[in-house]
Amino acid sequence: MDFNRVKLPREIHSGPGVINETGSICRDLKLKGRVLVASGPRTMKIAGEKVIESLQDHDFGVETIIIKKPSMDAVHEVQDHMGNMNAVLGVGGGKVIDVAKMAATQLEVHSVSIPTAASHDGISSPRASIKDQGGSVSLEAEPPMGVIADTQIISQAPFRLLAAGCGDIISNYTAVLDWKLAHRLLNEDYSDSASALSLVTAEMLIKSAGDIKEGLIESAAIVVKALISSGMAISIAGNSRPASGAEHKFSHALDIMAPEPALHGEQCGVGTIMMMYLHGGDWEFIRDTLKTIKAPVNARELGIESEYIIKALMEAHNIRKERYTILGDRGLTEAAATKLARKTGVIDG
């Protein structure tokens, strides 16, 4: 009999002001000695300084590094700064957390995730999205040892980031449909429990869609809870299948094709509308939910020209070719991609 080893964060702390407890939380996690705080230029001021102060109050030695891009160069830079440190704390958006997570994985040390925005499920997942020459690649990583999500700080981030996080969670619907399809056609390994958690998470968010508003701590709490839950579904599955299907392939293709891509979660949300149409599901319900949340539902709202939407739809099946989805092995023709985007209102026509 095969057994899967599920790796999850040991502790998750969420609530307004919880960032000020970072030092005591790290002590409870049995961390000690010197730690590295990795943050972005803006997020260091917003949250990093609070983290450093709390750590120093609990006798941690603290070094800092500023991360500007989620690249392998940044990962190596963090590793170079680690020296004999016991952990790296990623304080910032998804890019910072992914770089910290990847560096910690390669050095076999612990990471702690301290998000300043709720824009995608990398907060707690065992994956890291790192940029290379051809766009972003999703790499396997150790999940963070702990998550410290200050909903006060997250609620003050630009609302666009929170709406993007909602798009990433709603995409679980089509991701699970793709996973079931691959299971039926190719006998790909499938987890009922991971799938159920992923769908319950998306349903929970959709039920709360009308309550997700700008500047509300309660709204930030809803989305953070859903993103962490989605990350756990990925950990249970042992891969990103419960939260990443054809809609994510479309988003990654847009990252390559479009001169100025939108946010990952925004693109995944729009991709979900179209992939739900291909699955024969209620794509209008997905679109209307995204509208309620004030997330983009078409090319114009993404700020991307229609031609790049079509190109991305045609190219999406070539992203992670080993992952079978509704796009099949041959993908969409230009005529089929145009018809799909027009029918769902993603492009005008």
mmCIF file of C-alpha atoms in Angstrom:
data_model
loop_
_atom_site.group_PDB
_atom_site.id
_atom_site.type_symbol
_atom_site.label_atom_id
_atom_site.label_comp_id
_atom_site.label_asym_id
_atom_site.label_seq_id
_atom_site.Cartn_x
_atom_site.Cartn_y
_atom_site.Cartn_z
ATOM 1 C CA MET A 1 0.000 0.000 0.000
ATOM 2 C CA ASP A 2 1.248 3.508 -0.912
ATOM 3 C CA PHE A 3 1.268 6.186 1.756
ATOM 4 C CA ASN A 4 1.494 9.908 1.025
ATOM 5 C CA ARG A 5 3.403 12.114 3.427
ATOM 6 C CA VAL A 6 1.490 15.373 3.796
ATOM 7 C CA LYS A 7 3.555 18.414 4.745
ATOM 8 C CA LEU A 8 1.647 21.369 6.195
ATOM 9 C CA PRO A 9 2.560 24.531 8.133
ATOM 10 C CA ARG A 10 3.004 23.683 11.809
ATOM 11 C CA GLU A 11 1.214 26.814 13.030
ATOM 12 C CA ILE A 12 -1.051 29.405 11.378
ATOM 13 C CA HIS A 13 -1.694 32.706 13.128
ATOM 14 C CA SER A 14 -4.193 35.136 11.647
ATOM 15 C CA GLY A 15 -5.812 38.323 12.916
ATOM 16 C CA PRO A 16 -5.363 42.089 13.274
ATOM 17 C CA GLY A 17 -2.054 43.023 14.916
ATOM 18 C CA VAL A 18 -0.711 39.452 14.980
ATOM 19 C CA ILE A 19 2.497 40.598 13.246
ATOM 20 C CA ASN A 20 3.568 42.145 16.570
ATOM 21 C CA GLU A 21 3.640 38.606 18.029
ATOM 22 C CA THR A 22 6.185 37.371 15.457
ATOM 23 C CA GLY A 23 8.981 36.983 18.002
ATOM 24 C CA SER A 24 6.946 34.874 20.449
ATOM 25 C CA ILE A 25 5.466 32.800 17.587
ATOM 26 C CA CYS A 26 8.963 32.035 16.306
ATOM 27 C CA ARG A 27 10.012 31.056 19.825
ATOM 28 C CA ASP A 28 6.992 28.694 20.012
ATOM 29 C CA LEU A 29 8.115 27.218 16.683
ATOM 30 C CA LYS A 30 11.435 26.436 18.415
ATOM 31 C CA LEU A 31 13.408 28.796 16.203
ATOM 32 C CA LYS A 32 16.399 30.483 17.823
ATOM 33 C CA GLY A 33 19.624 32.320 17.122
ATOM 34 C CA ARG A 34 19.932 34.366 13.932
ATOM 35 C CA VAL A 35 17.240 34.679 11.266
ATOM 36 C CA LEU A 36 16.976 36.457 7.913
ATOM 37 C CA VAL A 37 14.054 38.777 7.170
ATOM 38 C CA ALA A 38 13.455 38.948 3.406
ATOM 39 C CA SER A 39 11.095 41.677 2.224
ATOM 40 C CA GLY A 40 10.360 44.070 -0.618
ATOM 41 C CA PRO A 41 11.267 47.776 -0.775
ATOM 42 C CA ARG A 42 7.740 48.902 0.269
ATOM 43 C CA THR A 43 6.737 45.951 2.409
ATOM 44 C CA MET A 44 9.844 46.326 4.581
ATOM 45 C CA LYS A 45 8.413 49.671 5.771
ATOM 46 C CA ILE A 46 4.808 48.410 5.971
ATOM 47 C CA ALA A 47 5.517 45.188 7.860
ATOM 48 C CA GLY A 48 9.184 44.182 7.863
ATOM 49 C CA GLU A 49 10.182 46.742 10.488
ATOM 50 C CA LYS A 50 7.452 45.470 12.860
ATOM 51 C CA VAL A 51 8.693 41.907 12.334
ATOM 52 C CA ILE A 52 12.306 42.916 13.084
ATOM 53 C CA GLU A 53 11.309 44.798 16.232
ATOM 54 C CA SER A 54 9.301 41.837 17.554
ATOM 55 C CA LEU A 55 12.122 39.389 16.782
ATOM 56 C CA GLN A 56 14.714 41.575 18.526
ATOM 57 C CA ASP A 57 12.431 41.878 21.561
ATOM 58 C CA HIS A 58 12.694 38.081 21.816
ATOM 59 C CA ASP A 59 16.497 38.034 21.502
ATOM 60 C CA PHE A 60 16.753 36.943 17.872
ATOM 61 C CA GLY A 61 19.692 38.164 15.829
ATOM 62 C CA VAL A 62 18.247 39.648 12.629
ATOM 63 C CA GLU A 63 19.723 40.203 9.180
ATOM 64 C CA THR A 64 17.692 41.707 6.320
ATOM 65 C CA ILE A 65 17.565 41.502 2.534
ATOM 66 C CA ILE A 66 15.402 43.347 -0.009
ATOM 67 C CA ILE A 67 13.925 41.249 -2.837
ATOM 68 C CA LYS A 68 12.934 43.062 -6.023
ATOM 69 C CA LYS A 69 12.106 40.238 -8.466
ATOM 70 C CA PRO A 70 10.970 36.604 -7.990
ATOM 71 C CA SER A 71 13.916 35.196 -9.963
ATOM 72 C CA MET A 72 16.438 32.412 -9.353
ATOM 73 C CA ASP A 73 19.051 35.172 -8.959
ATOM 74 C CA ALA A 74 17.024 36.486 -6.016
ATOM 75 C CA VAL A 75 16.810 32.961 -4.568
ATOM 76 C CA HIS A 76 20.597 32.620 -4.780
ATOM 77 C CA GLU A 77 21.047 36.063 -3.238
ATOM 78 C CA VAL A 78 18.927 35.041 -0.238
ATOM 79 C CA GLN A 79 20.951 31.825 0.080
ATOM 80 C CA ASP A 80 24.186 33.829 0.047
ATOM 81 C CA HIS A 81 22.863 35.946 2.943
ATOM 82 C CA MET A 82 21.775 32.966 5.027
ATOM 83 C CA GLY A 83 25.217 31.950 6.303
ATOM 84 C CA ASN A 84 24.633 30.098 9.575
ATOM 85 C CA MET A 85 21.081 31.353 10.048
ATOM 86 C CA ASN A 86 18.305 29.025 11.177
ATOM 87 C CA ALA A 87 15.373 30.385 9.194
ATOM 88 C CA VAL A 88 14.201 32.923 6.642
ATOM 89 C CA LEU A 89 11.045 34.968 7.155
ATOM 90 C CA GLY A 90 9.387 36.103 3.914
ATOM 91 C CA VAL A 91 7.574 39.381 4.652
ATOM 92 C CA GLY A 92 5.626 40.738 1.691
ATOM 93 C CA GLY A 93 3.587 39.694 -1.300
ATOM 94 C CA GLY A 94 3.650 36.381 -3.113
ATOM 95 C CA LYS A 95 6.927 37.114 -4.900
ATOM 96 C CA VAL A 96 8.866 37.653 -1.671
ATOM 97 C CA ILE A 97 7.307 34.632 0.045
ATOM 98 C CA ASP A 98 8.036 32.379 -2.951
ATOM 99 C CA VAL A 99 11.699 33.449 -3.097
ATOM 100 C CA ALA A 100 12.116 32.935 0.666
ATOM 101 C CA LYS A 101 10.388 29.539 0.484
ATOM 102 C CA MET A 102 12.556 28.380 -2.431
ATOM 103 C CA ALA A 103 15.805 29.538 -0.802
ATOM 104 C CA ALA A 104 14.874 27.798 2.461
ATOM 105 C CA THR A 105 13.993 24.593 0.597
ATOM 106 C CA GLN A 106 17.326 24.473 -1.204
ATOM 107 C CA LEU A 107 19.270 25.171 2.005
ATOM 108 C CA GLU A 108 17.101 22.763 4.037
ATOM 109 C CA VAL A 109 16.213 25.383 6.632
ATOM 110 C CA HIS A 110 12.815 26.595 7.833
ATOM 111 C CA SER A 111 10.792 29.457 6.354
ATOM 112 C CA VAL A 112 7.976 31.514 7.859
ATOM 113 C CA SER A 113 5.389 33.166 5.624
ATOM 114 C CA ILE A 114 4.262 36.686 6.629
ATOM 115 C CA PRO A 115 2.008 37.982 3.829
ATOM 116 C CA THR A 116 1.204 41.676 3.407
ATOM 117 C CA ALA A 117 -1.392 40.944 0.715
ATOM 118 C CA ALA A 118 -3.754 38.071 -0.068
ATOM 119 C CA SER A 119 -3.182 37.792 -3.805
ATOM 120 C CA HIS A 120 -2.573 34.042 -4.315
ATOM 121 C CA ASP A 121 -2.370 30.686 -2.537
ATOM 122 C CA GLY A 122 1.438 30.650 -2.266
ATOM 123 C CA ILE A 123 1.007 31.904 1.322
ATOM 124 C CA SER A 124 1.042 28.317 2.626
ATOM 125 C CA SER A 125 1.468 26.010 -0.361
ATOM 126 C CA PRO A 126 4.382 23.671 -1.198
ATOM 127 C CA ARG A 127 4.966 25.488 -4.510
ATOM 128 C CA ALA A 128 6.977 28.577 -5.491
ATOM 129 C CA SER A 129 6.446 30.619 -8.654
ATOM 130 C CA ILE A 130 9.846 31.808 -9.869
ATOM 131 C CA LYS A 131 10.500 33.794 -13.043
ATOM 132 C CA ASP A 132 12.856 32.536 -15.729
ATOM 133 C CA GLN A 133 13.516 33.664 -19.316
ATOM 134 C CA GLY A 134 10.256 32.162 -20.611
ATOM 135 C CA GLY A 135 7.943 33.529 -17.909
ATOM 136 C CA SER A 136 7.094 32.020 -14.517
ATOM 137 C CA VAL A 137 7.749 28.422 -13.518
ATOM 138 C CA SER A 138 6.028 26.668 -10.624
ATOM 139 C CA LEU A 139 8.567 24.751 -8.558
ATOM 140 C CA GLU A 140 8.164 22.264 -5.722
ATOM 141 C CA ALA A 141 9.126 23.728 -2.348
ATOM 142 C CA GLU A 142 8.797 22.949 1.331
ATOM 143 C CA PRO A 143 5.701 24.665 2.757
ATOM 144 C CA PRO A 144 6.457 27.350 5.339
ATOM 145 C CA MET A 145 6.869 26.150 8.914
ATOM 146 C CA GLY A 146 4.516 28.890 10.086
ATOM 147 C CA VAL A 147 2.152 31.485 8.639
ATOM 148 C CA ILE A 148 1.604 34.865 10.305
ATOM 149 C CA ALA A 149 -1.181 36.704 8.472
ATOM 150 C CA ASP A 150 -1.945 40.144 9.900
ATOM 151 C CA THR A 151 -5.411 40.927 8.558
ATOM 152 C CA GLN A 152 -5.078 44.594 9.539
ATOM 153 C CA ILE A 153 -2.079 45.019 7.223
ATOM 154 C CA ILE A 154 -3.589 42.825 4.478
ATOM 155 C CA SER A 155 -6.831 44.845 4.517
ATOM 156 C CA GLN A 156 -4.819 48.018 3.811
ATOM 157 C CA ALA A 157 -3.122 46.584 0.701
ATOM 158 C CA PRO A 158 -4.527 47.699 -2.676
ATOM 159 C CA PHE A 159 -7.947 46.064 -3.103
ATOM 160 C CA ARG A 160 -6.889 44.801 -6.523
ATOM 161 C CA LEU A 161 -4.574 42.306 -4.770
ATOM 162 C CA LEU A 162 -7.389 40.914 -2.614
ATOM 163 C CA ALA A 163 -9.656 40.581 -5.667
ATOM 164 C CA ALA A 164 -6.834 38.734 -7.469
ATOM 165 C CA GLY A 165 -6.598 36.322 -4.539
ATOM 166 C CA CYS A 166 -10.312 35.641 -4.974
ATOM 167 C CA GLY A 167 -9.727 34.879 -8.671
ATOM 168 C CA ASP A 168 -7.027 32.378 -7.735
ATOM 169 C CA ILE A 169 -9.397 30.585 -5.332
ATOM 170 C CA ILE A 170 -12.362 30.557 -7.728
ATOM 171 C CA SER A 171 -10.113 28.874 -10.304
ATOM 172 C CA ASN A 172 -10.198 25.766 -8.054
ATOM 173 C CA TYR A 173 -13.516 24.897 -9.733
ATOM 174 C CA THR A 174 -12.027 24.302 -13.175
ATOM 175 C CA ALA A 175 -8.748 22.952 -11.758
ATOM 176 C CA VAL A 176 -10.645 20.112 -10.067
ATOM 177 C CA LEU A 177 -12.687 19.432 -13.233
ATOM 178 C CA ASP A 178 -9.417 19.131 -15.191
ATOM 179 C CA TRP A 179 -7.962 16.826 -12.538
ATOM 180 C CA LYS A 180 -11.024 14.560 -12.680
ATOM 181 C CA LEU A 181 -10.759 14.509 -16.477
ATOM 182 C CA ALA A 182 -7.092 13.452 -16.349
ATOM 183 C CA HIS A 183 -8.000 10.794 -13.782
ATOM 184 C CA ARG A 184 -10.707 9.349 -16.044
ATOM 185 C CA LEU A 185 -8.773 9.521 -19.313
ATOM 186 C CA LEU A 186 -5.198 8.853 -18.179
ATOM 187 C CA ASN A 187 -5.716 7.191 -14.787
ATOM 188 C CA GLU A 188 -3.762 10.026 -13.164
ATOM 189 C CA ASP A 189 -3.562 9.822 -9.365
ATOM 190 C CA TYR A 190 -6.498 11.610 -7.780
ATOM 191 C CA SER A 191 -7.249 12.544 -4.178
ATOM 192 C CA ASP A 192 -10.884 12.823 -3.080
ATOM 193 C CA SER A 193 -9.902 14.647 0.128
ATOM 194 C CA ALA A 194 -7.693 17.244 -1.624
ATOM 195 C CA SER A 195 -10.351 17.780 -4.269
ATOM 196 C CA ALA A 196 -13.112 18.179 -1.655
ATOM 197 C CA LEU A 197 -11.079 20.699 0.368
ATOM 198 C CA SER A 198 -10.309 22.694 -2.778
ATOM 199 C CA LEU A 199 -13.986 22.880 -3.801
ATOM 200 C CA VAL A 200 -15.254 23.656 -0.286
ATOM 201 C CA THR A 201 -12.733 26.508 -0.176
ATOM 202 C CA ALA A 202 -13.992 27.951 -3.472
ATOM 203 C CA GLU A 203 -17.624 27.549 -2.393
ATOM 204 C CA MET A 204 -16.948 29.245 0.947
ATOM 205 C CA LEU A 205 -15.434 32.220 -0.840
ATOM 206 C CA ILE A 206 -18.260 32.465 -3.371
ATOM 207 C CA LYS A 207 -20.865 32.460 -0.569
ATOM 208 C CA SER A 208 -19.004 35.396 0.981
ATOM 209 C CA ALA A 209 -18.468 37.262 -2.326
ATOM 210 C CA GLY A 210 -20.886 40.050 -1.408
ATOM 211 C CA ASP A 211 -19.016 40.679 1.860
ATOM 212 C CA ILE A 212 -15.598 41.181 0.253
ATOM 213 C CA LYS A 213 -15.078 44.920 0.240
ATOM 214 C CA GLU A 214 -12.163 47.318 0.227
ATOM 215 C CA GLY A 215 -10.470 48.144 3.526
ATOM 216 C CA LEU A 216 -12.395 45.650 5.677
ATOM 217 C CA ILE A 217 -10.409 43.449 8.067
ATOM 218 C CA GLU A 218 -13.227 40.864 7.847
ATOM 219 C CA SER A 219 -12.829 40.696 4.053
ATOM 220 C CA ALA A 220 -9.086 40.150 4.372
ATOM 221 C CA ALA A 221 -9.757 37.374 6.920
ATOM 222 C CA ILE A 222 -12.151 35.557 4.539
ATOM 223 C CA VAL A 223 -9.673 35.586 1.651
ATOM 224 C CA VAL A 224 -6.639 34.685 3.799
ATOM 225 C CA LYS A 225 -8.496 31.701 5.266
ATOM 226 C CA ALA A 226 -9.454 30.528 1.771
ATOM 227 C CA LEU A 227 -5.930 30.940 0.362
ATOM 228 C CA ILE A 228 -4.394 28.991 3.247
ATOM 229 C CA SER A 229 -7.015 26.267 2.836
ATOM 230 C CA SER A 230 -6.299 26.085 -0.893
ATOM 231 C CA GLY A 231 -2.568 25.769 -0.158
ATOM 232 C CA MET A 232 -3.345 22.885 2.198
ATOM 233 C CA ALA A 233 -5.295 21.092 -0.544
ATOM 234 C CA ILE A 234 -2.119 21.281 -2.664
ATOM 235 C CA SER A 235 -0.091 19.815 0.226
ATOM 236 C CA ILE A 236 -2.565 16.931 0.649
ATOM 237 C CA ALA A 237 -2.467 16.166 -3.090
ATOM 238 C CA GLY A 238 1.319 16.350 -3.223
ATOM 239 C CA ASN A 239 1.007 18.555 -6.309
ATOM 240 C CA SER A 240 -0.861 21.682 -7.424
ATOM 241 C CA ARG A 241 -3.643 19.807 -9.267
ATOM 242 C CA PRO A 242 -6.461 20.845 -6.843
ATOM 243 C CA ALA A 243 -5.776 24.520 -7.544
ATOM 244 C CA SER A 244 -4.170 24.666 -10.991
ATOM 245 C CA GLY A 245 -5.595 23.533 -14.320
ATOM 246 C CA ALA A 246 -6.156 24.950 -17.800
ATOM 247 C CA GLU A 247 -6.979 28.390 -16.372
ATOM 248 C CA HIS A 248 -3.482 28.546 -14.847
ATOM 249 C CA LYS A 249 -1.926 27.395 -18.128
ATOM 250 C CA PHE A 250 -3.775 30.278 -19.803
ATOM 251 C CA SER A 251 -2.421 32.717 -17.188
ATOM 252 C CA HIS A 252 1.168 31.464 -17.620
ATOM 253 C CA ALA A 253 0.790 31.740 -21.409
ATOM 254 C CA LEU A 254 -0.416 35.346 -20.986
ATOM 255 C CA ASP A 255 2.655 36.073 -18.855
ATOM 256 C CA ILE A 256 4.751 35.089 -21.869
ATOM 257 C CA MET A 257 2.593 36.624 -24.637
ATOM 258 C CA ALA A 258 1.309 39.901 -23.223
ATOM 259 C CA PRO A 259 3.653 42.926 -23.125
ATOM 260 C CA GLU A 260 2.173 43.889 -19.728
ATOM 261 C CA PRO A 261 0.451 40.942 -18.027
ATOM 262 C CA ALA A 262 -2.121 41.510 -15.295
ATOM 263 C CA LEU A 263 -1.911 39.915 -11.828
ATOM 264 C CA HIS A 264 -1.739 36.111 -11.689
ATOM 265 C CA GLY A 265 -5.071 35.731 -9.861
ATOM 266 C CA GLU A 266 -6.811 38.206 -12.177
ATOM 267 C CA GLN A 267 -5.731 36.224 -15.234
ATOM 268 C CA CYS A 268 -6.700 32.919 -13.611
ATOM 269 C CA GLY A 269 -10.172 34.295 -12.849
ATOM 270 C CA VAL A 270 -10.761 35.274 -16.488
ATOM 271 C CA GLY A 271 -9.295 31.923 -17.559
ATOM 272 C CA THR A 272 -11.769 30.144 -15.267
ATOM 273 C CA ILE A 273 -14.719 31.774 -17.047
ATOM 274 C CA MET A 274 -13.525 30.391 -20.394
ATOM 275 C CA MET A 275 -12.444 26.952 -19.156
ATOM 276 C CA MET A 276 -15.769 26.494 -17.362
ATOM 277 C CA TYR A 277 -17.464 27.163 -20.718
ATOM 278 C CA LEU A 278 -15.319 24.436 -22.333
ATOM 279 C CA HIS A 279 -16.280 22.036 -19.528
ATOM 280 C CA GLY A 280 -19.958 22.785 -20.203
ATOM 281 C CA GLY A 281 -20.385 24.261 -16.717
ATOM 282 C CA ASP A 282 -22.022 27.450 -15.428
ATOM 283 C CA TRP A 283 -19.456 29.958 -16.679
ATOM 284 C CA GLU A 284 -21.887 32.850 -16.229
ATOM 285 C CA PHE A 285 -22.027 32.119 -12.485
ATOM 286 C CA ILE A 286 -18.218 32.330 -12.337
ATOM 287 C CA ARG A 287 -18.252 35.600 -14.299
ATOM 288 C CA ASP A 288 -20.984 37.124 -12.119
ATOM 289 C CA THR A 289 -19.171 36.146 -8.899
ATOM 290 C CA LEU A 290 -15.960 37.785 -10.135
ATOM 291 C CA LYS A 291 -17.995 40.904 -11.014
ATOM 292 C CA THR A 292 -19.441 40.975 -7.480
ATOM 293 C CA ILE A 293 -15.913 40.904 -6.066
ATOM 294 C CA LYS A 294 -14.880 43.613 -8.576
ATOM 295 C CA ALA A 295 -12.296 41.337 -10.177
ATOM 296 C CA PRO A 296 -11.677 41.584 -13.947
ATOM 297 C CA VAL A 297 -13.907 39.518 -16.254
ATOM 298 C CA ASN A 298 -12.609 40.522 -19.689
ATOM 299 C CA ALA A 299 -9.554 41.589 -21.669
ATOM 300 C CA ARG A 300 -10.305 45.298 -21.327
ATOM 301 C CA GLU A 301 -10.470 45.066 -17.515
ATOM 302 C CA LEU A 302 -7.240 43.052 -17.500
ATOM 303 C CA GLY A 303 -5.631 45.816 -19.583
ATOM 304 C CA ILE A 304 -4.571 43.274 -22.212
ATOM 305 C CA GLU A 305 -5.264 43.489 -25.959
ATOM 306 C CA SER A 306 -7.633 40.857 -27.391
ATOM 307 C CA GLU A 307 -4.970 39.442 -29.723
ATOM 308 C CA TYR A 308 -2.878 38.300 -26.725
ATOM 309 C CA ILE A 309 -5.896 36.576 -25.164
ATOM 310 C CA ILE A 310 -6.331 34.551 -28.380
ATOM 311 C CA LYS A 311 -2.608 33.772 -28.638
ATOM 312 C CA ALA A 312 -2.505 32.655 -24.987
ATOM 313 C CA LEU A 313 -5.538 30.396 -25.476
ATOM 314 C CA MET A 314 -3.850 28.784 -28.487
ATOM 315 C CA GLU A 315 -0.536 28.332 -26.667
ATOM 316 C CA ALA A 316 -1.836 27.334 -23.205
ATOM 317 C CA HIS A 317 -1.858 23.555 -23.846
ATOM 318 C CA ASN A 318 1.925 23.701 -24.370
ATOM 319 C CA ILE A 319 2.517 25.004 -20.824
ATOM 320 C CA ARG A 320 3.356 22.043 -18.558
ATOM 321 C CA LYS A 321 2.457 19.573 -21.296
ATOM 322 C CA GLU A 322 2.550 16.689 -18.828
ATOM 323 C CA ARG A 323 -0.544 18.144 -17.122
ATOM 324 C CA TYR A 324 -3.631 17.052 -19.063
ATOM 325 C CA THR A 325 -6.584 19.473 -19.076
ATOM 326 C CA ILE A 326 -9.732 20.281 -21.058
ATOM 327 C CA LEU A 327 -7.418 21.864 -23.674
ATOM 328 C CA GLY A 328 -6.203 18.383 -24.632
ATOM 329 C CA ASP A 329 -2.929 17.683 -26.422
ATOM 330 C CA ARG A 330 -3.619 19.782 -29.511
ATOM 331 C CA GLY A 331 -5.061 22.913 -27.899
ATOM 332 C CA LEU A 332 -7.441 25.367 -29.531
ATOM 333 C CA THR A 333 -7.424 26.568 -33.122
ATOM 334 C CA GLU A 334 -7.480 30.320 -33.687
ATOM 335 C CA ALA A 335 -11.129 30.108 -34.753
ATOM 336 C CA ALA A 336 -12.091 28.083 -31.654
ATOM 337 C CA ALA A 337 -10.137 30.409 -29.324
ATOM 338 C CA THR A 338 -11.787 33.491 -30.862
ATOM 339 C CA LYS A 339 -15.252 31.951 -30.618
ATOM 340 C CA LEU A 340 -14.636 30.963 -26.962
ATOM 341 C CA ALA A 341 -13.383 34.409 -25.930
ATOM 342 C CA ARG A 342 -16.257 36.158 -27.725
ATOM 343 C CA LYS A 343 -18.961 33.813 -26.432
ATOM 344 C CA THR A 344 -17.888 34.377 -22.822
ATOM 345 C CA GLY A 345 -17.505 38.154 -23.323
ATOM 346 C CA VAL A 346 -13.782 38.076 -22.596
ATOM 347 C CA ILE A 347 -13.205 39.907 -25.884
ATOM 348 C CA ASP A 348 -15.651 42.072 -27.819
ATOM 349 C CA GLY A 349 -17.246 40.719 -30.953
#
